[in-house]
Short mmCIF file of C-alpha atoms in Angstrom, two decimals:
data_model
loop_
_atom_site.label_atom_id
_atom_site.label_comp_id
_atom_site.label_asym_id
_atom_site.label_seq_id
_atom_site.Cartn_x
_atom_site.Cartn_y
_atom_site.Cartn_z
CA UNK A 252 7.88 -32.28 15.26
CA UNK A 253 7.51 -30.06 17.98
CA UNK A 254 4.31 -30.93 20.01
CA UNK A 255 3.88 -28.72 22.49
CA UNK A 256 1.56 -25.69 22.54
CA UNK A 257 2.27 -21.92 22.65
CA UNK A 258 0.18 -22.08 25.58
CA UNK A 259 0.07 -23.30 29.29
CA UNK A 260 -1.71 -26.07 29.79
CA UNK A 261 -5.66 -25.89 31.04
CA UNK A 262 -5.65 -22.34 29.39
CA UNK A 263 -7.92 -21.82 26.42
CA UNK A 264 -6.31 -19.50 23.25
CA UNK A 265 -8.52 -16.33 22.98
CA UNK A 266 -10.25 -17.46 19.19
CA UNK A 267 -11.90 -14.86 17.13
CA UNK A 268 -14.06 -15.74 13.66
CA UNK A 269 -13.64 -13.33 10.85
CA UNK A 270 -16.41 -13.21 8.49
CA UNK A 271 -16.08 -10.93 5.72
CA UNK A 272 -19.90 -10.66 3.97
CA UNK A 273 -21.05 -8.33 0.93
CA UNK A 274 -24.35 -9.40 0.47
CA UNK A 275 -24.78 -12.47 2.49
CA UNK A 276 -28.64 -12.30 2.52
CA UNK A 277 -30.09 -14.45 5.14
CA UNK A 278 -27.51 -16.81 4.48
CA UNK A 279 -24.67 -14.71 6.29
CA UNK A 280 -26.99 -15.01 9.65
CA UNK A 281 -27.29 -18.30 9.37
CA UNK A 282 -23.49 -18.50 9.29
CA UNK A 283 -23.58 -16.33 12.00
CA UNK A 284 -26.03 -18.40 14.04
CA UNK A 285 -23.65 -21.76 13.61
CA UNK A 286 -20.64 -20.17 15.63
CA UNK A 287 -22.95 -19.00 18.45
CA UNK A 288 -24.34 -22.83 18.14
CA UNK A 289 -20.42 -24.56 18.62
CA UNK A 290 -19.68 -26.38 21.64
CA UNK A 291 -18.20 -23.59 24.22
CA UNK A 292 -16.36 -22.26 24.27
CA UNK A 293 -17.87 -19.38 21.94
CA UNK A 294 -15.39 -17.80 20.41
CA UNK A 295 -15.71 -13.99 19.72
CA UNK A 296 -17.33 -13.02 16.54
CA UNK A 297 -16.23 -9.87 14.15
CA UNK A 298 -18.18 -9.31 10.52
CA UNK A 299 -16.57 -6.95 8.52
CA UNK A 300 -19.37 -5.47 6.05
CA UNK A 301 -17.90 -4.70 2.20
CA UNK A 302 -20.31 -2.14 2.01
CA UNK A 303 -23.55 -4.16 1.35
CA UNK A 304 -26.73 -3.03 -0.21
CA UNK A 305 -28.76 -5.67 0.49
CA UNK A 306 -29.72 -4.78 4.10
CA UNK A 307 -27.75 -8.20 5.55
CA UNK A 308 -25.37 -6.19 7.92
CA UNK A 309 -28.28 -4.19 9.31
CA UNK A 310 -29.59 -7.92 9.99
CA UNK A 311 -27.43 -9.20 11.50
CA UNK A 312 -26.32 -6.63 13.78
CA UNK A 313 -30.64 -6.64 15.02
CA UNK A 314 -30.20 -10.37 15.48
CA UNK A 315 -26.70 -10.71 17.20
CA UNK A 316 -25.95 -7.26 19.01
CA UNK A 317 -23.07 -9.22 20.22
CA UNK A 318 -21.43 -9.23 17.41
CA UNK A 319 -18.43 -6.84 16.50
CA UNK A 320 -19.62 -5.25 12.92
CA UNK A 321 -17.24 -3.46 11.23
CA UNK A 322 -18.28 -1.19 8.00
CA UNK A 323 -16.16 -0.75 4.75
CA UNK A 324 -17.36 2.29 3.32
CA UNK A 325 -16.77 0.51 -0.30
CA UNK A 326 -16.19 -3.00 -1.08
CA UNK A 327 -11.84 -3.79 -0.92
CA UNK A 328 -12.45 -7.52 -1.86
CA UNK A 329 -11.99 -10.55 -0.14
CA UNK A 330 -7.99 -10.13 1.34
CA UNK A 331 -8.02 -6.57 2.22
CA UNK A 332 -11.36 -6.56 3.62
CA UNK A 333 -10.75 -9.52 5.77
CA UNK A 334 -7.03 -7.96 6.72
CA UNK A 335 -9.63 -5.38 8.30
CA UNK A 336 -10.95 -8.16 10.59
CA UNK A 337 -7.49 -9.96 11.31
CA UNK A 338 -6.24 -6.82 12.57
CA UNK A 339 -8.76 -5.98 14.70
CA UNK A 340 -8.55 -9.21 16.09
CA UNK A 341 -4.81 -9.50 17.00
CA UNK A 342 -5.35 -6.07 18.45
CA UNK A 343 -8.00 -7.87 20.56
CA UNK A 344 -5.63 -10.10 21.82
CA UNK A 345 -6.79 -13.29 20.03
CA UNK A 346 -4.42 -16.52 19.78
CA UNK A 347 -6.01 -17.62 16.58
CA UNK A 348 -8.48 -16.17 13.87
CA UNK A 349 -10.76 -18.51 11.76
CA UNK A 350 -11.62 -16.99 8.66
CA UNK A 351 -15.21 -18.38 7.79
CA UNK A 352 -16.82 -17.47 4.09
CA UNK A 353 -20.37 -16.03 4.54
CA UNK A 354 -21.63 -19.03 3.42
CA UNK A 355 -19.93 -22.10 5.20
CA UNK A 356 -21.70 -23.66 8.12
CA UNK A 357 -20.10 -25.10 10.95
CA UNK A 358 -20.59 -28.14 12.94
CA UNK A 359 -20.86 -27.98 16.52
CA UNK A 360 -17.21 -29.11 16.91
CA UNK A 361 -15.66 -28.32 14.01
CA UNK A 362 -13.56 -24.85 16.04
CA UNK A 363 -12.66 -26.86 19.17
CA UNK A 364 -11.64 -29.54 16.55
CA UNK A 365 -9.59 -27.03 14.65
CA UNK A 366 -8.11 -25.37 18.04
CA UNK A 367 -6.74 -28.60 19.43
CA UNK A 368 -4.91 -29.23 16.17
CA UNK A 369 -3.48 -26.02 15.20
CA UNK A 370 -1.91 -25.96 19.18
CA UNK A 371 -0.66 -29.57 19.26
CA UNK A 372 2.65 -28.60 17.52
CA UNK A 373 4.20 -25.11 17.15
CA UNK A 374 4.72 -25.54 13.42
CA UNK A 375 1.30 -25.32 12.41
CA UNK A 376 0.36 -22.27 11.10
CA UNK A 377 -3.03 -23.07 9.86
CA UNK A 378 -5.42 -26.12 10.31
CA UNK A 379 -8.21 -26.02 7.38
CA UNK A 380 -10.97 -28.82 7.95
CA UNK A 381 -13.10 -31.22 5.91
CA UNK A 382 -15.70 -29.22 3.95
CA UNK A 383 -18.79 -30.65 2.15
CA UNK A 384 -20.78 -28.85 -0.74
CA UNK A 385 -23.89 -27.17 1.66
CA UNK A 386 -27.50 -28.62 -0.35
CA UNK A 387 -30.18 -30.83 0.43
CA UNK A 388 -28.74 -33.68 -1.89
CA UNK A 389 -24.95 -33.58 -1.43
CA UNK A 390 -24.18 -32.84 2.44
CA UNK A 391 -21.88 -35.57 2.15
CA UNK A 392 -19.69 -34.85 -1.45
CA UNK A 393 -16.74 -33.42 -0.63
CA UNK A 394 -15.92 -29.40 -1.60
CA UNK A 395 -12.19 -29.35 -0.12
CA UNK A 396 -9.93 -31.83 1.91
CA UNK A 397 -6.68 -29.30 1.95
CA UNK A 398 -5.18 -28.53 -1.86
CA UNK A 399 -2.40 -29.66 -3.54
CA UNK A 400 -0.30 -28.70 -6.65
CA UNK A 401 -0.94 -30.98 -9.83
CA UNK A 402 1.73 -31.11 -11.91
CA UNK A 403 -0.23 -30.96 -15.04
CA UNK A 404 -2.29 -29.17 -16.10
CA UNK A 405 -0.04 -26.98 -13.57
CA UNK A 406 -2.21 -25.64 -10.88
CA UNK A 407 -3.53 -26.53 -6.89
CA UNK A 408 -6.29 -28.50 -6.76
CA UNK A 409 -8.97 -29.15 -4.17
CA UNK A 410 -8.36 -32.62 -2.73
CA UNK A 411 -11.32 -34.77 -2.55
CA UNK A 412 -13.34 -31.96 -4.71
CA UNK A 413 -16.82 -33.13 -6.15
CA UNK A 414 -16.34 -36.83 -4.44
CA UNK A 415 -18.53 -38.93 -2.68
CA UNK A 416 -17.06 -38.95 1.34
CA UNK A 417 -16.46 -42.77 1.68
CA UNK A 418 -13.60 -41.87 4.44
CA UNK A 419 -10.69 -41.73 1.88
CA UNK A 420 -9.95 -38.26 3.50
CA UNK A 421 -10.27 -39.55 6.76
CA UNK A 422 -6.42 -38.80 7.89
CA UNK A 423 -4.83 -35.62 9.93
CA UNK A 424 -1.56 -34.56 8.48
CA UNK A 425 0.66 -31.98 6.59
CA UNK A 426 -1.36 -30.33 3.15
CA UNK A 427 -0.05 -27.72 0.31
CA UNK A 428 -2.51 -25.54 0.13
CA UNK A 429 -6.23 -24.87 2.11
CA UNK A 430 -9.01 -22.19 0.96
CA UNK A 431 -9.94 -19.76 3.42
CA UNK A 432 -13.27 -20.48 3.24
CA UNK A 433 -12.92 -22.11 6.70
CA UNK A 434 -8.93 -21.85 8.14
CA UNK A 435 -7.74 -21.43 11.31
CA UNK A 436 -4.18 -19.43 11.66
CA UNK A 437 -2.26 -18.78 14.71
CA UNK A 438 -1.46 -15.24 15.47
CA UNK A 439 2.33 -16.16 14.96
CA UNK A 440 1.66 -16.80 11.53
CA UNK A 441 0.26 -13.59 11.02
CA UNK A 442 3.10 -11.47 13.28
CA UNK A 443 5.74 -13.58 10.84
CA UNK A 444 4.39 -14.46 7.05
CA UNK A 445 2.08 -11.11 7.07
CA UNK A 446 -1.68 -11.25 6.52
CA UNK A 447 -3.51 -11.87 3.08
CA UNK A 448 -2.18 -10.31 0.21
CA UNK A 449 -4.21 -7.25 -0.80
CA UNK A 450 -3.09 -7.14 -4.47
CA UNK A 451 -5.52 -9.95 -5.02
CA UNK A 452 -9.26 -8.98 -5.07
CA UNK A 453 -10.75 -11.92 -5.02
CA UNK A 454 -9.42 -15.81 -5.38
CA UNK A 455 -5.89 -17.45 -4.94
CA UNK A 456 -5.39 -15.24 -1.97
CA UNK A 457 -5.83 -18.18 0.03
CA UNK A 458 -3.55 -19.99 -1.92
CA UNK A 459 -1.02 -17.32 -1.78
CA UNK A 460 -1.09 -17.10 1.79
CA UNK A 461 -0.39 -20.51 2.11
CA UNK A 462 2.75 -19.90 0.18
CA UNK A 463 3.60 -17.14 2.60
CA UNK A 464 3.24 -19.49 5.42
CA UNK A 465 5.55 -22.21 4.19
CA UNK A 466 8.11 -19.60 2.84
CA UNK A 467 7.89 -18.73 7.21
CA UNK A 468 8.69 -22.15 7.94
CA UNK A 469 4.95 -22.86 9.03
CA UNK A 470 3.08 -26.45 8.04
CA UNK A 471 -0.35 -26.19 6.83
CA UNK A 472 -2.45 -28.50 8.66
CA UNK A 473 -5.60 -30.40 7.34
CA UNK A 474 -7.83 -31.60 9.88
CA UNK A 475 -11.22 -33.87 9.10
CA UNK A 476 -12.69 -34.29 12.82
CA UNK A 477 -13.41 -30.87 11.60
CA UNK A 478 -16.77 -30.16 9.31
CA UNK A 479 -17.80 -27.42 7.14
CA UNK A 480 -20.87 -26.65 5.13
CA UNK A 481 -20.40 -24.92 2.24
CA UNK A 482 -22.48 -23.03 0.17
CA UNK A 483 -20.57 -22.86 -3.04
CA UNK A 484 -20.14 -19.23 -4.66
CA UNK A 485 -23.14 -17.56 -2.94
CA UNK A 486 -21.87 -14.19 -2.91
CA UNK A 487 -20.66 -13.68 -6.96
CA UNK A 488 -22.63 -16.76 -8.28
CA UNK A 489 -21.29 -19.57 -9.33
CA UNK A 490 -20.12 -19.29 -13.03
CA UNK A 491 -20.64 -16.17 -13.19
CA UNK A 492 -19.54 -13.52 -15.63
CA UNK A 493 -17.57 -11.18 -12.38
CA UNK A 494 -16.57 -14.71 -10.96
CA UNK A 495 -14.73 -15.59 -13.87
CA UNK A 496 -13.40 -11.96 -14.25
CA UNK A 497 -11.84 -11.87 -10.76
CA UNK A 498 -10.85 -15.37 -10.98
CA UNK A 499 -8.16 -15.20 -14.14
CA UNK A 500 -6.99 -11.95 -13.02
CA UNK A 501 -6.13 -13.32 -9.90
CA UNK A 502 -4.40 -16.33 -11.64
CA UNK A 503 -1.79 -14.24 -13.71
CA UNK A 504 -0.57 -13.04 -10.08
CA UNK A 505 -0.18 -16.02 -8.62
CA UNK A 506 1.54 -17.69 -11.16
CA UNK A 507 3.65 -14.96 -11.75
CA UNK A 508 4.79 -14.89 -7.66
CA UNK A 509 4.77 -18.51 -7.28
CA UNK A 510 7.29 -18.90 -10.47
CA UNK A 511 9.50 -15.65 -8.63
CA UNK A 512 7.60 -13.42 -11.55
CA UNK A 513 10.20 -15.31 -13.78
CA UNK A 514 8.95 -14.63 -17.80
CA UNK A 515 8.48 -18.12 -18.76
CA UNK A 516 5.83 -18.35 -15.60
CA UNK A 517 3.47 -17.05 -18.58
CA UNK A 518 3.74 -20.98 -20.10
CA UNK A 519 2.71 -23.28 -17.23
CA UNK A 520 0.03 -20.31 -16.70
CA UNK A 521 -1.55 -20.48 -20.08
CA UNK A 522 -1.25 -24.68 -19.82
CA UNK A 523 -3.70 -24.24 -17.33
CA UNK A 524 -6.44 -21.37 -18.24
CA UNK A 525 -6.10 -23.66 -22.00
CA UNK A 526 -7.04 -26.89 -19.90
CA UNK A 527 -10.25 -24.58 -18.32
CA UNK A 528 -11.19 -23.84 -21.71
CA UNK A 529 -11.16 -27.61 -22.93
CA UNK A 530 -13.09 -28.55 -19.46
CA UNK A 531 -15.37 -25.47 -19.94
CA UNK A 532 -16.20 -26.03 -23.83
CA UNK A 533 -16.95 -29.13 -23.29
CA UNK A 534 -19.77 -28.95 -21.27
CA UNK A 535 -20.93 -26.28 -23.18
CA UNK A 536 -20.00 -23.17 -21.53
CA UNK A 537 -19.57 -20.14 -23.41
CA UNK A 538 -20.10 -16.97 -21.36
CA UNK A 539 -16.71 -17.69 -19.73
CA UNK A 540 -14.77 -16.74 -22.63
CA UNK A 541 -14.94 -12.79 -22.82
CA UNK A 542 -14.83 -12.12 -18.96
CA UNK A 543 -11.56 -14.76 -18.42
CA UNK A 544 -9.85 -12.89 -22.10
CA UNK A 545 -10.25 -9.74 -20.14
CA UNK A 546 -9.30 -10.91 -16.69
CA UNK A 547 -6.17 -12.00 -17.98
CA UNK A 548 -5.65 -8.97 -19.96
CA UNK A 549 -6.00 -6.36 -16.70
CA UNK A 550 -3.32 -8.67 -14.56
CA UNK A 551 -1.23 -8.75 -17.65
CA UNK A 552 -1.09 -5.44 -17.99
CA UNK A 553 -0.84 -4.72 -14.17
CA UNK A 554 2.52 -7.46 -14.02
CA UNK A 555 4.48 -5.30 -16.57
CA UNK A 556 3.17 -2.21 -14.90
CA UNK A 557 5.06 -3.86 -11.64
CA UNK A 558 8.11 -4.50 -13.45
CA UNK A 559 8.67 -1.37 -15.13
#
């Protein structure tokens, strides 16, 4: 592989952090907070607001008046309202945008960390690091080491997810898929594969994306000298009701464009949301059921609206 760098040597790439909050409370500052705590350099900061109504963007613009805060006058979801960040970015100049969750901590070095990886070879397109579930009793279980696809039940999978951190992801190299809860992408990824994928509201954008980049000829890069804290499903709630909505409709789309919308994309698709239901019935979970059934229904329906 091709190891050298976009850029001249001794120069630093121009890094902006896109963090896309609706909601964020205080913990959206304290995300905030972390990048202006990193090693230098600082890289530039730019929230993009989905039109939140609990006071948090008025927040943190009074606490950082550095950073660039950019209103959506409604909330477009996670892709298109962190396209509205990207672009504002590139058109900033940046060499690189981090997207960052409004609820994942960074470690001091976990950008410089991600920079030097994503610039040590041309092909990278994106460098995702090591991210632990954010409490006081798991800092060290694993949330996501990269993603891969399973073959069965079909679907990606976090690597590492809900596992202790005894070093077993403790090697650089080459994954399928990364979350954008914390991933760094070169500019040239953007100019060539496109930014996220506004058809998606909210989850497997990420995962889409990475399919974008890969269809470019770009390598997604997993990198564990970087660490992220996250704090899992702060802004919809874990398990929740419009989680679990968004989630399945997002799932009929991306099977449907990672099997080339291809009918029988419906079977490996339904192999998976019946192995949720076995996990999710067995540990009791019933409140699941109705949001998912209509989930599915509305991407259904908007699939044969797209082929028609």
């Amino acid at each position: 592989m091709n190891e050298s760098s976009n850029l001249q040597p001794n120069i630093s790439p121009q890094v902006s952090v896109v963090i896309l909050n609706w909601n964020g409370g205080e913990m959206v500052c304290n995300v905030v907070a972390s990048v202006y705590e990193l090693a230098p350099p600082i890289p530039s900061v730019i929230v993009v607001d989905n039109a939140s109504i609990d006071g948090s963007d008025v927040e943190i613009k009074r606490r950082f008046p550095q950073v660039i805060l950019i209103r959506n006058v409604a909330n477009m979801g996670f892709a298109a309202g962190n396209n509205v960040g990207i672009r504002y970015a590139l058109e900033s100049g940046a060499d690189c945008v981090l997207l960052l969750n409004n609820d994942a901590l960074l470690d001091r070095l976990s950008v410089n960390a991600l920079v030097s990886a994503l610039f040590a070879d041309s092909q990278r397109g994106a460098v995702a690091p090591k991210i632990y579930v954010h409490s006081p009793s798991s800092d060290w279980f694993i949330w996501a080491a990269g993603a891969e696809w399973r073959v069965f039940p079909p679907r990606v999978t976090m690597r590492g997810y809900g596992k202790h951190d005894g070093g077993q992801y403790d090697f650089p190299g080459v994954v399928e898929y990364a979350t954008c809860c914390a991933l760094l992408v070169r500019r040239e990824a953007f100019e060539k594969a496109g930014l996220l994928d506004e058809s998606y509201f909210m989850y497997h954008e990420d995962y889409a994306f990475c399919e974008q980049l890969r269809a470019n000829g770009f390598l997604v890069w997993y990198n564990p000298a970087s660490i992220v804290h996250h704090l899992v499903s702060a802004s919809t709630g874990e398990g929740s009701p419009q989680k679990w909505f968004y989630w399945s409709e997002s799932v009929v789309l991306f099977y449907a464009q990672r099997y080339a919308y291809q009918w029988w994309a419906i079977v490996p698709m339904f192999a998976f949301l019946m192995w949720v239901a076995i996990r999710e019935l067995s540990k009791g979970n019933v409140n699941w059921i109705l949001p998912v059934w209509h989930g599915v229904q509305v991407g259904l329906c908007k699939r044969i609206k797209k082929e028609k």
